[in-house]
Amino acid sequence: MRASQFHLFTLKEAPSDAEVVSQKLMLRAGMIRKVAAGIYNYMPMGLRSIRKVEAIIRDELDRAGAMEIVMPIVQPAELWQETGRWDKMGAEMLRFKDRHDRDFAMQPTSEEVVTDIARQELKSYRQLPKNFYQIQTKFRDERRPRFGVMRGREFVMKDAYSFDRDMDAAGRSYDNMYATYCRIFDRIGLEYRAVAADTGAIGGDRSHEFQVIAETGEDAIVYCPDSDYAANIELAEALALQAARGEARIALEKTPTPGKATCADVADLLQVGLDTTVKSLVLASDESDDKGEIVKTTVWLLLVRGDHSLNEVKAGKIEGLGSDFRFATEAEIIEHFGCKPGYLGPIGLRKPVRIVADRSVANMSDFICGANEEDFHYTGVNWGRDLPEPDFVADIRNVVEGDPSPDGKGVLAIQRGIEVGHVFYLGNKYSKAMNASFLDIDGKPKHFEMGCYGIGVTRIVGAAIEQNHDERGIIWPAAIAPFEVVICGVGWGKSELVRDEATRLYETLKSAGIDVILDDRDERPGVMFADWELIGIPHRITIGDRGLKEGMVEYQTRRDGEQHKLAPADIAAHVIARLRA
RNA sequence: CGGGGAAUAGCUCAGCCUGGUAGAGCACUGCGUUCGGGACGCAGGGGCCGGAGGUUCGAAUCCUCUUUCCCCGACCA
């Protein structure tokens, strides 16, 4: 490709609404153009990277025995109604009607359609296992699309679905996909971590997220540097920080804390550590009848240490509370505690509530909590002496850096990550709901055991930039760079020698299968260098009269800026060796 | 969904308070000079100032409505 013929456009300034670095750089490098909120054109430069990501995914999935299909972007409501997700999905799913007033949706994912394929196509256990995947545009009407391709509404995703005859086989399919994902991300060349993730209603331990490590990541991932333990923060288990409860040493006392409504303020006022305070969170769970009318509301008091934070996923697993809990209203709080938020605690309740203590809180002694009276906290609080033991003790907090690892092999560390892949065992949730079955060896129908496996193609491109950039622009991993090599011809318009030498090298690299672009724009060198550094091409060869007079061309890498002067005759072999290394 | 903010040239922004024929830088076109790290000069092209209504002799500017976009929030009392 010649730069003079390519649609190359760069911006010195990013549009003011761009927030994160990948979005700014992709816009500035001319990779994407915004069309609407969370919706982008993929311009030639950007599409090249996207296609390279897709090619690696295709290659590895095909090698792993999966088969590519394409399912429609526009999907009929009927299939979604079979699984009940037409009603459950909420506003995230974009819905519309066709001219006959029939309901359709833009696919946010394709479990229903692929299960429909399976029940029509797969009749016998002899046809199993099967794994179908597609690389397809998805649409999720996010509440707040942002961060460019990192959280767009329209995006490209690879979604694969496996069908197996039993759980064991499904486990093998899962392991196969897990290993395949590792190969894919290794090849793309990103620093990533596979972490255990919450399995939600399905249960089991087969759910892993593939997270690209980047400071700007939206997810917190927890790992143990001394072992294999790695989990999403939603899942990471928090152990009690003290093995056993200490003895009560000081008396219960109601202490004035005027205007100090947060644990931090109270700890400050009383000159004690935040870890001696207990934070009170009030939740409510509603029970409704068949008509959806709320018939009963239970109020819950959750206690975590002042320096800890509530983990809502864990809270949702408390028996009786359920994942559809909500935060209590102020009226409910006053009704049960006789006090406004800010001074709440488990002592002196006006009406009974269910009390859940975090493991660490359950082992605390002489702690501080709200007195259920405005401007007062209790100090010297002890379980058993000053109040009954909690109704439940559970892990309900987020782990923090330095917590003991659940596998007992050291302490936990936390990194930020960008979720670019997810492998998930689905069980027969969808096959049952849609009555998708096959005849097993015993001649009896069985529901498919399914798994689903996603990779955010466009998000990978953004994540790669978040992880690899500097003040000049993008630094692509070679595997997904729009071009592997750029040849800059300095003084293109006036030097025939430069043109000849550059063109000869260009042809040589091209015929060696290198993805090379020749900058023949007759631009000033500064402009060329700045453009290609912004775009992030990993290898640059500069050919100019000045060097040629000395019998040299210049070779430079984008990542470390390391420069070599080489004879024109040697340059091709040198670059090819570097690329194939 | 709640609260803020913004909308003027392809991009970044000024002009609005105090109404009077729309500006700058970058980008683009032409000519010339320059030419190994985002050159310079001269000459150009490009915007009915998001849309609708109102006030006024006159509206980018004041008022009302509307659309779109952005930010914060929608758990940690």
XYZ file of C-alpha atoms (C1' of nucleotides) in Angstrom:
658
model
C 0.000 0.000 0.000
C 1.148 3.449 -0.890
C 0.326 6.229 1.546
C -0.552 8.557 -1.316
C -3.370 6.209 -2.276
C -4.477 5.223 1.202
C -7.096 7.234 3.041
C -4.743 8.637 5.617
C -5.903 11.407 7.897
C -4.617 12.450 11.263
C -5.729 15.108 13.677
C -3.559 17.242 15.894
C -6.387 17.658 18.338
C -8.930 15.089 19.425
C -12.640 15.955 19.463
C -13.471 17.444 22.831
C -15.930 14.725 23.764
C -13.297 11.983 23.621
C -12.465 10.831 27.120
C -10.001 7.974 27.265
C -6.651 7.692 25.596
C -7.607 4.898 23.191
C -10.596 6.868 21.970
C -8.558 10.019 21.477
C -5.754 8.216 19.694
C -8.072 6.200 17.472
C -9.842 9.382 16.422
C -6.591 11.271 15.937
C -4.998 8.440 13.978
C -8.016 8.268 11.697
C -9.042 4.768 12.731
C -12.607 5.561 13.697
C -15.094 8.343 13.186
C -18.015 8.930 15.450
C -21.460 8.710 13.879
C -23.615 8.865 17.022
C -23.182 8.191 20.719
C -21.359 4.885 21.022
C -21.573 4.271 17.266
C -18.553 4.580 14.998
C -17.418 4.225 11.418
C -14.418 1.946 11.190
C -12.149 3.773 8.781
C -9.539 1.975 6.650
C -6.752 2.320 9.195
C -8.927 1.060 12.045
C -10.498 -1.734 10.065
C -7.084 -3.157 9.277
C -6.433 -3.721 12.970
C -9.904 -5.106 13.543
C -9.464 -7.545 10.651
C -6.152 -8.721 12.060
C -7.745 -9.448 15.416
C -10.537 -11.310 13.644
C -8.075 -13.317 11.583
C -6.237 -14.536 14.669
C -9.490 -15.453 16.372
C -10.731 -17.306 13.287
C -7.503 -19.159 12.882
C -7.387 -20.380 16.468
C -11.078 -21.221 16.719
C -10.999 -23.172 13.486
C -7.953 -25.012 14.737
C -9.836 -25.785 17.957
C -12.629 -27.404 15.956
C -15.202 -24.623 16.061
C -17.169 -23.679 12.953
C -17.967 -20.206 11.774
C -21.538 -19.239 10.999
C -23.305 -15.916 10.809
C -26.551 -15.294 12.615
C -28.775 -12.318 11.876
C -28.333 -8.957 13.539
C -32.101 -8.532 13.447
C -33.801 -11.296 15.402
C -37.493 -12.048 15.905
C -39.081 -11.567 19.321
C -40.536 -15.089 19.297
C -37.192 -16.757 19.992
C -36.423 -14.344 22.793
C -39.870 -14.923 24.260
C -39.183 -18.669 24.465
C -36.474 -18.099 27.041
C -38.282 -15.223 28.708
C -35.451 -12.874 27.914
C -37.677 -10.659 25.747
C -39.152 -9.391 29.016
C -36.056 -9.719 31.185
C -33.517 -7.917 29.042
C -34.671 -4.372 29.697
C -33.819 -1.290 27.737
C -30.357 -2.557 26.886
C -31.894 -4.543 24.046
C -32.898 -2.347 21.140
C -36.355 -3.355 19.938
C -38.426 -2.275 17.007
C -41.268 -3.375 14.782
C -41.295 -4.236 11.117
C -43.963 -3.030 8.661
C -46.273 -5.825 9.750
C -46.050 -4.637 13.343
C -44.006 -7.673 14.367
C -41.460 -7.323 17.164
C -37.747 -7.595 16.474
C -34.553 -6.878 18.327
C -31.002 -6.005 17.418
C -29.026 -8.888 18.760
C -27.061 -8.121 21.917
C -26.044 -11.800 21.927
C -27.277 -14.942 20.204
C -28.036 -17.759 22.629
C -31.628 -18.035 21.435
C -30.862 -18.160 17.740
C -27.988 -20.599 18.105
C -30.073 -22.865 20.333
C -32.732 -22.780 17.655
C -30.105 -23.871 15.143
C -29.034 -26.710 17.405
C -32.517 -28.086 17.956
C -33.126 -28.122 14.231
C -29.758 -29.443 13.137
C -28.409 -31.642 15.896
C -30.459 -34.772 16.381
C -28.003 -37.336 17.658
C -25.247 -37.636 20.226
C -23.113 -38.789 17.307
C -23.161 -35.223 15.996
C -21.716 -33.904 19.243
C -19.729 -32.059 20.366
C -20.261 -29.013 18.179
C -19.113 -25.470 18.545
C -20.550 -22.694 16.367
C -19.152 -19.209 16.365
C -19.732 -15.946 14.590
C -17.931 -12.658 14.301
C -20.784 -10.255 14.148
C -21.973 -6.775 14.981
C -23.734 -6.544 18.304
C -25.904 -3.801 19.676
C -26.396 -3.020 23.341
C -28.179 0.182 24.155
C -25.909 1.083 27.063
C -27.151 3.538 29.635
C -24.031 5.568 29.143
C -21.980 4.669 26.127
C -18.486 6.010 26.567
C -14.805 5.439 26.112
C -15.038 5.025 22.330
C -14.827 1.412 21.246
C -14.282 0.360 24.862
C -17.940 0.735 25.735
C -19.735 1.453 22.528
C -23.323 0.602 21.777
C -22.518 -1.021 18.476
C -19.471 -3.234 18.517
C -17.996 -6.323 16.927
C -17.912 -9.453 18.999
C -16.940 -13.032 18.450
C -19.455 -15.258 20.146
C -19.122 -19.026 20.211
C -21.542 -21.613 21.563
C -20.746 -25.210 22.380
C -23.167 -28.129 22.476
C -22.344 -31.302 24.358
C -24.112 -34.452 25.455
C -23.255 -34.216 29.149
C -21.490 -32.106 31.726
C -18.180 -33.912 31.395
C -18.070 -33.301 27.671
C -19.175 -29.700 28.217
C -16.287 -29.331 30.635
C -13.901 -30.523 27.951
C -15.371 -28.020 25.497
C -14.920 -25.334 28.110
C -11.311 -26.294 28.752
C -10.690 -26.354 25.023
C -12.040 -22.829 24.638
C -10.093 -21.624 27.667
C -6.860 -22.920 26.145
C -7.826 -21.471 22.767
C -8.405 -18.066 24.322
C -4.964 -18.179 25.889
C -3.461 -18.892 22.467
C -5.469 -16.063 20.914
C -4.384 -13.461 23.452
C -0.809 -14.718 23.377
C -0.760 -14.264 19.628
C -2.319 -10.819 19.753
C 0.490 -9.891 22.086
C -1.308 -8.313 25.007
C -0.556 -8.631 28.688
C -3.642 -10.300 30.102
C -4.879 -12.403 32.965
C -7.590 -15.059 33.046
C -9.595 -14.625 36.223
C -12.400 -16.592 37.828
C -15.700 -14.763 37.505
C -19.104 -14.931 39.077
C -21.334 -17.597 37.571
C -24.592 -15.960 38.604
C -27.642 -18.165 38.683
C -25.988 -21.046 36.824
C -23.511 -21.798 39.570
C -20.448 -23.934 39.297
C -16.888 -22.809 38.851
C -16.759 -22.583 35.095
C -16.619 -18.925 34.261
C -13.483 -17.012 33.471
C -12.909 -13.529 32.247
C -9.901 -12.629 30.142
C -8.727 -9.251 31.285
C -6.204 -7.044 29.510
C -4.127 -5.332 32.153
C -4.444 -1.553 31.925
C -4.563 1.154 34.561
C -7.637 2.620 32.935
C -9.568 -0.658 33.105
C -13.102 -0.609 34.449
C -12.752 -3.885 36.333
C -10.714 -4.686 39.406
C -8.996 -8.028 39.222
C -7.566 -9.784 42.200
C -4.648 -12.168 42.092
C -2.056 -13.746 44.278
C 1.509 -13.109 43.097
C 2.636 -16.281 44.865
C 0.083 -18.682 43.433
C -2.346 -19.253 40.557
C -5.216 -17.587 42.330
C -6.913 -14.932 40.180
C -10.492 -13.729 40.331
C -12.739 -10.871 39.466
C -13.281 -8.670 42.517
C -16.968 -9.584 42.465
C -15.987 -13.152 43.193
C -12.705 -12.928 45.092
C -13.211 -14.409 48.525
C -12.507 -12.215 51.545
C -11.394 -14.138 54.593
C -11.844 -12.912 58.147
C -8.887 -10.721 59.008
C -8.632 -12.009 62.557
C -8.676 -15.725 63.191
C -10.817 -15.294 66.293
C -12.681 -12.562 68.094
C -10.658 -10.618 70.653
C -11.769 -10.190 74.222
C -13.937 -7.273 75.251
C -11.721 -4.791 77.065
C -13.700 -1.606 77.265
C -17.229 -0.734 78.322
C -20.045 0.162 75.986
C -20.456 3.910 75.838
C -22.666 6.274 73.916
C -20.311 8.888 72.520
C -21.336 12.208 71.005
C -20.269 12.544 67.375
C -22.089 15.676 66.251
C -22.276 16.027 62.502
C -19.998 13.026 61.908
C -22.102 10.874 59.655
C -19.409 8.749 58.022
C -17.055 6.188 59.472
C -14.067 8.227 58.338
C -15.350 11.344 60.123
C -16.047 9.394 63.299
C -12.630 7.708 63.277
C -11.049 11.103 62.739
C -12.957 12.698 65.600
C -12.217 9.874 68.033
C -8.608 9.544 66.900
C -8.907 5.856 66.126
C -8.257 3.740 63.065
C -10.980 3.348 60.457
C -10.630 -0.388 61.008
C -12.187 -0.083 64.474
C -15.438 1.245 63.037
C -18.338 -0.639 61.515
C -20.385 0.634 58.611
C -24.127 -0.048 58.576
C -25.882 -0.576 55.248
C -29.603 -1.061 55.084
C -31.069 -3.201 52.326
C -34.583 -4.335 51.598
C -35.972 -7.354 49.803
C -39.518 -7.485 48.522
C -41.703 -10.529 48.092
C -44.415 -10.132 45.521
C -47.434 -12.237 44.606
C -48.400 -13.525 41.177
C -49.690 -10.143 40.126
C -46.396 -8.468 40.907
C -47.842 -6.707 43.964
C -45.408 -6.435 46.849
C -46.826 -8.421 49.737
C -43.930 -8.391 52.162
C -40.755 -6.399 52.633
C -37.846 -7.533 54.764
C -35.285 -5.038 55.969
C -31.680 -6.144 56.340
C -28.755 -4.560 58.115
C -25.401 -5.396 56.586
C -22.286 -4.647 58.575
C -18.846 -4.205 57.057
C -15.750 -2.714 58.588
C -15.407 1.038 58.140
C -12.527 0.692 55.707
C -14.215 -2.055 53.664
C -16.829 -1.842 50.951
C -19.921 -3.906 50.298
C -19.807 -6.427 47.469
C -23.275 -6.514 45.992
C -22.797 -9.750 44.136
C -21.869 -11.491 47.355
C -24.737 -9.797 49.205
C -27.118 -11.147 46.585
C -26.133 -14.669 47.546
C -27.281 -14.310 51.153
C -30.130 -16.707 51.764
C -33.416 -14.850 51.764
C -31.996 -11.581 50.504
C -31.636 -12.586 46.885
C -29.979 -10.783 44.042
C -32.898 -8.419 43.419
C -32.451 -6.582 46.698
C -32.546 -2.828 46.821
C -31.292 -0.172 49.165
C -33.870 0.712 51.798
C -35.703 3.999 51.560
C -35.149 6.647 54.191
C -38.723 6.079 55.447
C -38.009 2.373 55.938
C -34.784 3.202 57.718
C -36.479 5.608 60.133
C -39.274 3.097 60.723
C -36.821 0.356 61.742
C -33.978 2.305 63.286
C -35.688 5.413 64.569
C -32.886 7.457 63.127
C -31.741 8.971 59.872
C -28.822 7.452 57.964
C -25.399 8.419 59.248
C -25.804 7.154 62.798
C -27.226 3.690 62.213
C -26.131 0.573 64.037
C -27.263 -2.849 65.201
C -28.055 -1.826 68.812
C -31.447 -0.517 69.944
C -33.548 -1.249 66.899
C -37.098 -0.017 66.842
C -38.300 -2.916 64.693
C -36.538 -6.220 64.038
C -34.254 -6.449 61.023
C -32.044 -9.275 59.837
C -28.453 -8.586 60.686
C -25.648 -9.839 58.451
C -22.102 -9.316 59.627
C -19.141 -9.600 57.353
C -16.673 -12.254 58.468
C -14.244 -9.600 59.626
C -16.929 -7.677 61.516
C -18.046 -10.855 63.266
C -14.568 -11.168 64.733
C -14.241 -7.585 65.835
C -14.252 -6.505 69.475
C -14.482 -3.092 71.125
C -15.732 -1.631 67.879
C -17.583 1.570 67.017
C -20.959 1.833 65.324
C -23.889 4.208 65.043
C -26.188 4.527 68.090
C -29.425 4.936 66.142
C -29.597 8.412 67.543
C -28.570 11.456 65.580
C -25.091 12.752 66.517
C -24.191 9.689 68.607
C -22.144 6.530 68.085
C -21.476 3.636 70.426
C -17.888 2.835 71.293
C -16.614 -0.332 72.936
C -19.239 -2.484 71.263
C -18.895 -6.249 71.677
C -20.879 -9.102 70.218
C -22.659 -11.255 72.801
C -22.197 -8.693 75.580
C -23.853 -5.600 74.107
C -25.941 -7.141 71.421
C -26.895 -10.624 70.253
C -24.715 -12.529 67.834
C -25.515 -11.600 64.203
C -28.209 -13.566 62.380
C -25.780 -14.367 59.600
C -22.035 -14.197 59.176
C -20.994 -14.101 55.546
C -18.392 -12.841 53.112
C -20.067 -9.663 51.879
C -17.181 -7.282 51.275
C -14.746 -6.573 48.474
C -11.250 -7.801 49.112
C -8.552 -5.169 49.409
C -4.889 -5.286 48.545
C -2.938 -7.168 51.218
C -5.807 -9.439 52.258
C -4.803 -13.074 52.730
C -5.219 -15.157 49.589
C -8.097 -17.643 49.864
C -5.717 -20.448 48.924
C -3.512 -19.560 51.901
C -0.461 -18.942 49.754
C 0.298 -15.301 50.368
C -1.480 -11.987 50.103
C -3.665 -10.572 47.372
C -2.803 -7.844 44.899
C -5.231 -5.883 42.742
C -4.825 -4.646 39.183
C -7.152 -2.864 36.830
C -8.275 -4.760 33.764
C -10.357 -4.456 30.630
C -12.589 -7.450 30.029
C -11.979 -8.607 26.474
C -13.080 -12.218 26.708
C -15.389 -14.390 28.739
C -15.835 -18.142 28.766
C -18.941 -19.436 30.473
C -20.562 -22.781 31.123
C -24.292 -22.374 30.513
C -25.584 -25.830 31.350
C -29.009 -26.589 29.918
C -30.617 -23.278 30.781
C -31.313 -22.370 27.174
C -31.708 -25.851 25.750
C -34.339 -26.617 28.373
C -36.193 -23.356 27.895
C -36.263 -23.895 24.138
C -36.633 -27.644 24.296
C -33.478 -28.276 22.316
C -32.622 -31.941 22.646
C -30.892 -34.818 20.916
C -31.165 -38.589 21.161
C -28.490 -39.999 23.416
C -26.930 -43.437 23.101
C -29.715 -44.921 25.202
C -32.291 -43.658 22.711
C -33.651 -41.103 25.126
C -33.858 -37.347 24.435
C -31.523 -35.135 26.409
C -31.074 -31.396 26.550
C -27.802 -30.035 25.262
C -25.171 -28.972 27.743
C -24.069 -25.589 26.463
C -21.263 -23.121 26.901
C -20.828 -19.637 25.515
C -17.595 -17.852 24.765
C -17.253 -14.198 23.843
C -14.426 -11.992 22.670
C -14.867 -8.262 22.194
C -13.099 -7.719 18.884
C -13.378 -3.957 18.737
C -12.732 -3.673 22.443
C -9.465 -5.563 22.026
C -8.279 -2.853 19.684
C -9.095 -0.196 22.281
C -7.595 -2.253 25.090
C -4.389 -2.752 23.110
C -4.032 1.022 22.875
C -4.874 1.580 26.532
C -2.084 -0.811 27.359
C 0.404 0.331 24.705
C 0.824 4.035 24.035
C 3.031 6.975 24.857
C 2.805 10.745 24.490
C 3.365 10.454 20.746
C 0.625 7.976 20.062
C -0.167 4.309 19.709
C 2.412 1.531 20.025
C 0.882 -1.501 18.349
C 1.735 -5.078 19.107
C 2.989 -6.166 15.667
C 0.273 -8.806 15.278
C -2.556 -6.289 15.130
C -0.856 -3.164 13.798
C -2.588 -1.710 10.730
C 0.769 -2.101 8.976
C 3.854 -3.861 10.224
C 6.386 -1.618 8.523
C 6.368 1.884 7.116
C 8.961 3.139 4.669
C 9.379 6.907 4.789
C 10.857 8.377 1.645
C 12.425 11.691 2.655
C 12.523 14.200 -0.194
C 10.293 12.014 -2.342
C 9.490 14.697 -4.869
C 13.028 15.763 -5.629
C 15.150 12.649 -5.302
C 14.907 9.926 -7.869
C 17.442 7.949 -5.874
C 15.152 7.960 -2.833
C 12.175 6.956 -4.939
C 14.051 4.083 -6.548
C 15.571 2.776 -3.350
C 12.341 3.065 -1.351
C 10.249 1.478 -4.067
C 12.680 -1.407 -4.466
C 12.633 -2.077 -0.721
C 8.846 -1.766 -0.676
C 8.514 -4.389 -3.412
C 10.970 -6.692 -1.673
C 9.121 -6.559 1.642
C 5.767 -6.888 -0.037
C 6.784 -10.003 -1.889
C 8.136 -11.414 1.362
C 4.593 -11.162 2.722
C 5.264 -8.196 4.989
C 2.408 -5.800 5.548
C 4.171 -2.632 4.480
C 3.074 0.884 3.622
C 5.255 3.202 1.573
C 5.008 6.870 2.515
C 5.352 8.527 -0.883
C 3.406 11.654 0.040
C 6.329 14.036 -0.445
C 5.700 15.400 3.044
C 8.273 17.006 5.262
C 10.036 14.418 7.396
C 8.637 15.811 10.630
C 5.113 15.394 9.352
C 5.726 11.830 8.245
C 7.406 10.781 11.464
C 4.737 12.368 13.613
C 1.963 10.682 11.616
C 3.444 7.217 11.797
C 4.288 7.547 15.454
C 0.720 8.606 16.153
C -0.622 5.702 14.125
C 1.855 3.452 15.885
C 3.445 1.388 13.135
C 5.953 -0.855 14.952
C 8.830 -0.656 12.441
C 9.954 2.332 10.425
C 12.530 2.538 7.685
C 13.663 6.004 6.647
C 15.284 6.472 3.283
C 16.733 9.846 2.342
C 19.462 11.357 0.207
C 21.526 12.170 3.240
C 21.750 8.554 4.363
C 22.031 7.092 0.883
C 25.114 9.220 0.266
C 26.729 7.373 3.159
C 25.286 4.109 1.868
C 22.852 3.871 4.763
C 19.163 3.686 5.470
C 17.740 4.072 8.914
C 15.681 1.547 10.806
C 13.766 2.433 13.963
C 11.329 0.622 16.225
C 8.296 2.417 17.579
C 8.289 0.910 21.034
C 11.779 1.761 22.229
C 12.912 4.147 19.507
C 16.069 2.124 19.013
C 17.823 3.129 15.774
C 20.077 1.220 13.428
C 21.841 2.387 10.315
C 22.059 -0.341 7.752
C 23.161 -0.750 4.188
C 20.231 -0.740 1.747
C 21.189 -4.262 0.692
C 20.824 -5.594 4.248
C 17.737 -3.787 5.422
C 15.094 -6.149 4.054
C 16.624 -9.218 5.634
C 17.085 -7.391 8.921
C 13.451 -6.258 9.110
C 12.103 -9.629 8.049
C 14.176 -11.285 10.760
C 12.858 -8.848 13.357
C 9.261 -9.406 12.327
C 9.449 -13.148 12.230
C 11.315 -13.377 15.514
C -33.928 7.913 35.079
C -31.997 12.499 38.371
C -28.610 16.772 38.379
C -25.165 19.900 35.743
C -22.882 21.675 31.155
C -22.444 22.319 25.936
C -24.065 22.984 20.679
C -20.623 28.773 15.999
C -15.976 26.024 9.520
C -13.635 19.070 8.947
C -10.968 19.628 14.327
C -9.887 22.958 18.710
C -12.149 27.288 20.220
C -13.315 32.976 20.520
C -17.575 36.224 19.713
C -23.007 36.197 23.405
C -22.783 39.611 29.359
C -23.673 45.187 26.599
C -28.405 42.884 19.734
C -26.127 46.189 14.307
C -23.606 42.313 7.497
C -19.498 35.822 11.537
C -13.701 35.324 13.583
C -8.723 32.818 14.984
C -5.411 28.486 15.008
C -5.058 23.723 12.779
C -6.876 21.193 8.298
C -8.108 22.087 2.844
C -6.975 24.638 -2.560
C -3.373 27.566 -5.700
C 1.487 29.977 -6.327
C 6.322 30.812 -4.432
C 10.273 30.000 -0.889
C 11.726 26.012 2.182
C 12.918 20.576 3.012
C 15.921 14.568 8.175
C 11.294 15.918 13.608
C 4.422 18.675 12.997
C 8.044 25.282 7.926
C 6.985 30.306 5.976
C 4.752 34.126 2.759
C 0.856 35.599 -0.462
C -3.890 34.479 -2.455
C -8.298 31.447 -1.776
C -12.574 27.921 -0.687
C -15.633 26.577 3.363
C -20.430 28.169 8.472
C -28.351 30.665 6.885
C -24.085 30.135 14.366
C -28.293 22.335 16.254
C -33.892 23.028 15.182
C -38.708 25.651 15.930
C -41.205 29.721 17.803
C -41.118 34.599 20.152
C -39.247 39.819 21.483
C -37.096 43.653 18.176
C -36.507 48.166 12.810
C -32.663 44.363 13.326
C -31.002 38.066 16.914
C -25.091 33.706 16.880
C -26.167 37.250 20.969
C -32.349 38.197 24.721
C -36.875 34.735 25.951
C -39.632 29.895 25.377
C -39.866 25.101 23.622
C -37.311 21.118 21.305
C -33.313 17.854 19.567
C -28.512 16.087 20.120
C -24.015 15.545 22.705
C -20.906 15.531 27.145
C -20.054 15.136 32.477
C -21.607 13.591 37.403
C -25.025 10.570 39.936
C -28.352 6.759 40.295
C -24.766 1.426 46.484
C -20.949 2.331 50.705
C -25.696 6.694 55.012
